[in-house]
Amino acid sequence: MRFKIDKFVIAILIVIVVAYLFPSLGSKESTIPFDTIGSIGISLIFFFYGLKLSPDKIRSGLKNWKLHLLVQLTTFLFFPLLVIAFKPLINTEDTQTLWLSFLFLAALPSTVSSSVVMVSIAKGNIPAAIFNASISGLIGIVVTPLWIGLFLTQTTTDYNIQSIYISLITQILLPVILGIILQRFWGKFALKYSKQLTLFDKSIILLIIYKSFAESFAEDLFGSVKATDLLLLFAIVIALFYMVYFITGFISKKLHFNSEDKITAQFCGTKKSLVHGTVFADILFPSSMSIGFILLPLMVFHAAQIFIVSIIATRLAKRENILE
């Protein structure tokens, strides 16, 4: 069985290497206005996201409420609670920051494109996947800051939930709403040039990742990270993924979901959005914290989820009875 390495994952690795070799271009002293470019790019990303959201599809998708409820509870409740369960083991400042980065990963919404693609390959419930992945992004604007705020306020004094929501509303929610309003006029345009818009999204995310890691490398914030620590981080990410995957599958069986709905629940419930993660990290976390370090588990998870789910989806697609 042959698997293609995701090109976006390769691009992320290349950007991190470039940030390591040329950290000064993205450092806080750089003359290049990365913050301004990133802010405008973020608003455009979510404007185009709104253009792709069809109100009719959202309304029709509400019928399968048990599946939707399970996916959203998995995304925003089960996932964070699994990470919170390990908080009593955290007893140093370094491990506290690492734990917060995992909580941030766990509290993020699901990703849209890869969720739908993988569900399609595995012959799952595609309309439900589109609905849940789309709604997840909107719910995350409200829920993700709440989870982070519960614990970040304990370690930093400059966490202002009010200013955070103002930033989320102006940079993300308002562009999404504007996109939804204009969807009837420009929706076909967004669908026609979907590949180009996706390329734009990824370009902005790569720019934000470069800036985050360039600042971290410039300040030598990764100097204490050992190879064994990275291996441990990778192992934790894989364990977290499979825990959520099997819990979602178990609940799906108890709810007597058919095979298509179970696939959708497991695939959408285990996905986390790198797009939302890179955007939210810059807004939610204070400047005193390393955004590159905060994003590290998320980027490892992003690569792992694509690889693992692609294997599972390919195997499911080749079976006559997709699931027992």
Coordinates of C-alpha atoms in Angstrom, one line a residue:
M1 CA 0.0 0.0 0.0
R2 CA 1.5 3.4 -1.1
F3 CA 0.9 6.6 0.8
K4 CA 1.8 10.1 -0.3
I5 CA 3.4 12.5 2.1
D6 CA 1.2 15.5 2.6
K7 CA 2.8 18.5 0.7
F8 CA 1.6 21.0 3.4
V9 CA 3.4 19.0 6.1
I10 CA 6.6 19.1 4.0
A11 CA 6.1 22.9 3.5
I12 CA 5.8 23.3 7.3
L13 CA 9.1 21.5 7.9
I14 CA 10.8 23.6 5.2
V15 CA 9.5 26.8 6.8
I16 CA 10.7 25.8 10.2
V17 CA 14.2 25.1 8.7
V18 CA 14.2 28.5 7.0
A19 CA 13.1 30.1 10.3
Y20 CA 16.1 28.3 12.0
L21 CA 18.5 29.5 9.3
F22 CA 17.2 33.0 9.0
P23 CA 15.5 33.9 12.3
S24 CA 16.3 37.7 12.1
L25 CA 13.8 38.2 9.3
G26 CA 10.9 37.1 11.5
S27 CA 12.1 38.4 14.8
K28 CA 10.5 41.2 16.8
E29 CA 13.1 43.6 15.5
S30 CA 12.4 42.8 11.8
T31 CA 11.3 45.6 9.5
I32 CA 9.0 43.3 7.6
P33 CA 5.4 43.9 8.8
F34 CA 4.5 40.2 9.4
D35 CA 1.9 41.1 12.0
T36 CA 0.0 43.4 9.6
I37 CA 0.2 40.9 6.7
G38 CA -0.9 38.1 9.0
S39 CA -3.9 40.0 10.4
I40 CA -5.1 41.0 6.9
G41 CA -4.5 37.4 5.7
I42 CA -6.4 35.9 8.7
S43 CA -9.4 38.1 8.0
L44 CA -9.4 37.1 4.4
I45 CA -9.1 33.4 5.2
F46 CA -12.3 33.6 7.4
F47 CA -14.1 35.8 4.9
F48 CA -13.6 33.1 2.2
Y49 CA -14.5 30.5 4.8
G50 CA -17.9 32.3 5.2
L51 CA -18.3 32.4 1.5
K52 CA -18.1 28.6 1.4
L53 CA -20.7 28.1 4.2
S54 CA -24.1 27.5 2.6
P55 CA -27.0 28.4 5.0
D56 CA -29.1 25.8 3.2
K57 CA -26.6 23.0 3.8
I58 CA -26.3 24.0 7.4
R59 CA -30.1 23.9 7.9
S60 CA -30.4 20.5 6.2
G61 CA -27.6 19.1 8.2
L62 CA -29.3 19.7 11.5
K63 CA -31.4 16.6 11.2
N64 CA -28.8 14.1 12.3
W65 CA -28.5 15.7 15.7
K66 CA -27.1 12.7 17.6
L67 CA -24.1 12.5 15.3
H68 CA -23.5 16.2 15.4
L69 CA -23.7 16.3 19.2
L70 CA -21.2 13.5 19.5
V71 CA -18.7 15.1 17.2
Q72 CA -18.9 18.5 18.9
L73 CA -18.8 17.0 22.4
T74 CA -15.7 15.0 21.4
T75 CA -14.0 18.0 19.9
F76 CA -14.7 20.5 22.7
L77 CA -15.3 18.4 25.8
F78 CA -13.8 14.9 25.7
F79 CA -10.6 16.0 24.1
P80 CA -9.8 18.8 26.6
L81 CA -10.9 16.7 29.6
L82 CA -8.4 14.0 28.6
V83 CA -5.6 16.5 28.8
I84 CA -6.9 18.1 32.0
A85 CA -6.9 14.7 33.7
F86 CA -3.1 14.8 33.6
K87 CA -2.7 18.2 35.1
P88 CA -2.0 16.9 38.6
L89 CA 1.2 15.5 37.2
I90 CA 2.4 18.9 36.2
N91 CA 4.7 20.5 38.8
T92 CA 7.3 22.7 37.0
E93 CA 7.1 25.8 34.9
D94 CA 8.4 24.1 31.8
T95 CA 6.0 21.2 32.0
Q96 CA 3.2 23.7 32.7
T97 CA 3.8 25.5 29.4
L98 CA 4.0 22.1 27.6
W99 CA 0.7 21.1 29.2
L100 CA -0.9 24.3 28.2
S101 CA 0.2 23.7 24.6
F102 CA -1.5 20.3 24.7
L103 CA -4.7 21.8 26.2
F104 CA -4.6 24.4 23.4
L105 CA -4.4 21.5 20.9
A106 CA -7.3 19.7 22.6
A107 CA -9.5 22.7 22.8
L108 CA -9.3 23.6 19.1
P109 CA -12.1 23.1 16.5
S110 CA -12.0 20.4 13.8
T111 CA -10.4 21.0 10.4
V112 CA -12.7 21.3 7.4
S113 CA -10.9 20.2 4.3
S114 CA -9.0 17.1 5.5
S115 CA -12.0 15.9 7.5
V116 CA -14.3 15.9 4.5
V117 CA -11.7 14.4 2.2
M118 CA -10.9 11.5 4.5
V119 CA -14.6 10.8 5.2
S120 CA -15.2 10.8 1.5
I121 CA -12.3 8.3 0.9
A122 CA -13.7 6.0 3.7
K123 CA -17.2 6.3 2.3
G124 CA -18.6 7.9 5.3
N125 CA -21.4 10.5 5.7
I126 CA -20.0 13.4 3.7
P127 CA -22.9 15.9 4.3
A128 CA -22.6 15.4 8.0
A129 CA -18.8 15.8 7.8
I130 CA -19.2 19.1 6.0
F131 CA -21.7 20.3 8.5
N132 CA -19.8 19.3 11.6
A133 CA -16.4 20.6 10.4
S134 CA -18.0 23.9 9.4
I135 CA -20.0 24.4 12.6
S136 CA -16.9 23.4 14.7
G137 CA -15.0 26.4 13.4
L138 CA -17.7 28.8 14.6
I139 CA -18.1 27.1 18.0
G140 CA -14.4 27.2 18.5
I141 CA -14.4 31.0 18.4
V142 CA -16.3 30.9 21.6
V143 CA -15.3 27.7 23.4
T144 CA -11.5 27.6 22.8
P145 CA -10.7 30.8 24.6
L146 CA -12.9 29.7 27.5
W147 CA -10.9 26.5 28.0
I148 CA -7.5 28.3 27.7
G149 CA -8.7 31.2 30.0
L150 CA -9.6 28.7 32.8
F151 CA -5.9 27.8 33.2
L152 CA -3.8 30.5 31.5
T153 CA -5.1 33.1 34.1
Q154 CA -3.4 31.0 36.8
T155 CA 0.1 31.4 35.2
T156 CA -0.1 34.9 33.7
T157 CA -1.5 38.3 34.7
D158 CA -2.0 39.8 31.2
Y159 CA -4.7 37.4 30.0
N160 CA -7.6 39.7 29.2
I161 CA -10.6 37.6 28.0
Q162 CA -12.5 40.7 26.9
S163 CA -9.7 42.0 24.6
I164 CA -9.3 38.4 23.3
Y165 CA -13.0 38.2 22.3
I166 CA -12.8 41.6 20.7
S167 CA -9.9 40.4 18.6
L168 CA -11.6 37.2 17.7
I169 CA -14.8 39.1 16.7
T170 CA -13.0 41.7 14.6
Q171 CA -10.5 39.4 12.9
I172 CA -12.5 36.2 12.6
L173 CA -16.2 36.3 13.4
L174 CA -17.1 39.5 11.5
P175 CA -15.3 38.3 8.3
V176 CA -17.1 35.0 8.5
I177 CA -20.5 36.7 8.9
L178 CA -19.7 39.0 6.0
G179 CA -18.8 36.0 3.9
I180 CA -22.0 34.2 4.8
I181 CA -24.0 37.3 3.9
L182 CA -22.3 37.6 0.5
Q183 CA -22.4 33.8 0.0
R184 CA -25.5 34.1 -2.3
F185 CA -23.5 36.4 -4.6
W186 CA -19.9 35.2 -4.4
G187 CA -20.5 31.6 -3.2
K188 CA -20.0 30.2 -6.7
F189 CA -16.8 32.2 -7.1
A190 CA -15.5 30.6 -3.8
L191 CA -16.3 27.1 -5.1
K192 CA -14.8 27.8 -8.5
Y193 CA -11.5 29.0 -7.1
S194 CA -11.5 26.7 -4.1
K195 CA -8.0 25.4 -4.9
Q196 CA -6.5 28.8 -5.2
L197 CA -8.2 30.0 -2.0
T198 CA -6.9 26.9 -0.2
L199 CA -3.4 27.8 -1.4
F200 CA -3.8 31.3 -0.1
D201 CA -5.0 29.9 3.3
K202 CA -1.9 27.7 3.6
S203 CA 0.4 30.5 2.5
I204 CA -0.8 32.7 5.3
I205 CA -0.5 29.9 7.8
L206 CA 3.1 29.2 6.7
L207 CA 3.9 32.9 7.1
I208 CA 2.5 32.8 10.7
I209 CA 4.4 29.6 11.5
Y210 CA 7.6 31.2 10.1
K211 CA 7.2 34.3 12.3
S212 CA 6.4 32.2 15.4
F213 CA 9.4 29.9 15.0
A214 CA 11.8 32.7 13.9
E215 CA 11.0 34.6 17.1
S216 CA 11.5 31.4 19.1
F217 CA 14.8 30.6 17.4
A218 CA 16.0 34.2 17.7
E219 CA 15.5 34.1 21.5
D220 CA 16.9 30.5 21.7
L221 CA 13.7 29.2 23.4
F222 CA 14.2 25.7 21.9
G223 CA 17.7 25.4 23.3
S224 CA 16.6 23.2 26.2
V225 CA 14.4 20.9 24.0
K226 CA 16.2 17.5 23.6
A227 CA 15.6 14.8 20.9
T228 CA 14.2 12.6 23.7
D229 CA 11.7 15.3 24.6
L230 CA 10.5 15.5 21.0
L231 CA 10.1 11.7 20.8
L232 CA 8.1 11.8 24.0
L233 CA 5.9 14.6 22.6
F234 CA 5.3 12.6 19.5
A235 CA 4.3 9.5 21.6
I236 CA 1.9 11.6 23.7
V237 CA 0.3 13.0 20.5
I238 CA -0.2 9.6 19.0
A239 CA -1.7 8.2 22.3
L240 CA -4.0 11.2 22.6
F241 CA -5.3 10.7 19.0
Y242 CA -6.0 7.0 19.5
M243 CA -7.7 7.5 22.9
V244 CA -10.1 9.9 21.3
Y245 CA -10.6 7.8 18.2
F246 CA -11.5 4.6 20.2
I247 CA -13.7 6.5 22.7
T248 CA -15.6 8.0 19.8
G249 CA -16.0 4.6 18.2
F250 CA -17.2 3.0 21.4
I251 CA -19.9 5.7 21.9
S252 CA -20.9 5.5 18.3
K253 CA -21.6 1.7 18.8
K254 CA -23.6 2.4 21.9
L255 CA -25.7 4.9 20.0
H256 CA -26.2 2.3 17.2
F257 CA -24.8 4.5 14.5
N258 CA -24.5 3.0 11.0
S259 CA -21.1 2.5 9.5
E260 CA -21.1 5.8 7.6
D261 CA -22.1 7.9 10.7
K262 CA -19.5 6.1 12.8
I263 CA -16.7 6.9 10.3
T264 CA -17.8 10.6 10.3
A265 CA -17.9 10.7 14.1
Q266 CA -14.4 9.2 14.5
F267 CA -12.8 11.2 11.6
C268 CA -14.3 14.6 12.5
G269 CA -14.0 14.1 16.2
T270 CA -10.3 13.4 16.1
K271 CA -9.3 16.3 13.8
K272 CA -7.8 19.6 15.0
S273 CA -7.4 22.6 12.8
L274 CA -3.9 24.0 12.2
V275 CA -5.5 27.1 10.6
H276 CA -7.5 28.0 13.7
G277 CA -4.5 27.0 15.9
T278 CA -2.0 29.3 14.3
V279 CA -4.6 32.2 14.3
F280 CA -5.8 31.6 17.9
A281 CA -2.4 31.1 19.4
D282 CA -1.3 34.6 18.4
I283 CA -4.5 36.1 19.9
L284 CA -4.9 33.9 23.0
F285 CA -1.4 33.7 24.4
P286 CA 0.5 36.7 25.8
S287 CA 3.7 38.0 24.1
S288 CA 5.7 36.6 27.1
M289 CA 5.1 33.0 25.9
S290 CA 6.7 31.3 22.9
I291 CA 4.1 30.9 20.2
G292 CA 6.4 28.5 18.4
F293 CA 6.6 26.3 21.5
I294 CA 2.8 26.4 21.9
L295 CA 2.3 25.4 18.3
L296 CA 4.7 22.5 18.4
P297 CA 2.3 19.7 19.6
L298 CA -0.4 21.0 17.2
M299 CA 1.9 20.7 14.2
V300 CA 3.0 17.2 15.3
F301 CA -0.6 16.3 15.7
H302 CA -1.5 17.8 12.3
A303 CA 1.0 15.6 10.5
A304 CA 0.1 12.5 12.6
Q305 CA -3.6 12.8 12.1
I306 CA -3.2 13.1 8.3
F307 CA -1.0 10.1 8.1
I308 CA -3.0 7.8 10.5
V309 CA -6.4 8.7 9.2
S310 CA -5.3 8.3 5.6
I311 CA -4.2 4.8 6.4
I312 CA -7.5 4.0 8.1
A313 CA -9.6 5.6 5.4
T314 CA -7.8 3.7 2.6
R315 CA -8.4 0.4 4.4
L316 CA -12.0 1.2 5.1
A317 CA -12.6 2.1 1.4
K318 CA -11.3 -1.3 0.3
R319 CA -13.7 -3.3 2.5
E320 CA -17.0 -4.5 1.3
N321 CA -18.5 -4.1 4.8
I322 CA -16.9 -0.8 5.9
L323 CA -17.4 -1.4 9.6
E324 CA -18.9 -4.3 11.5

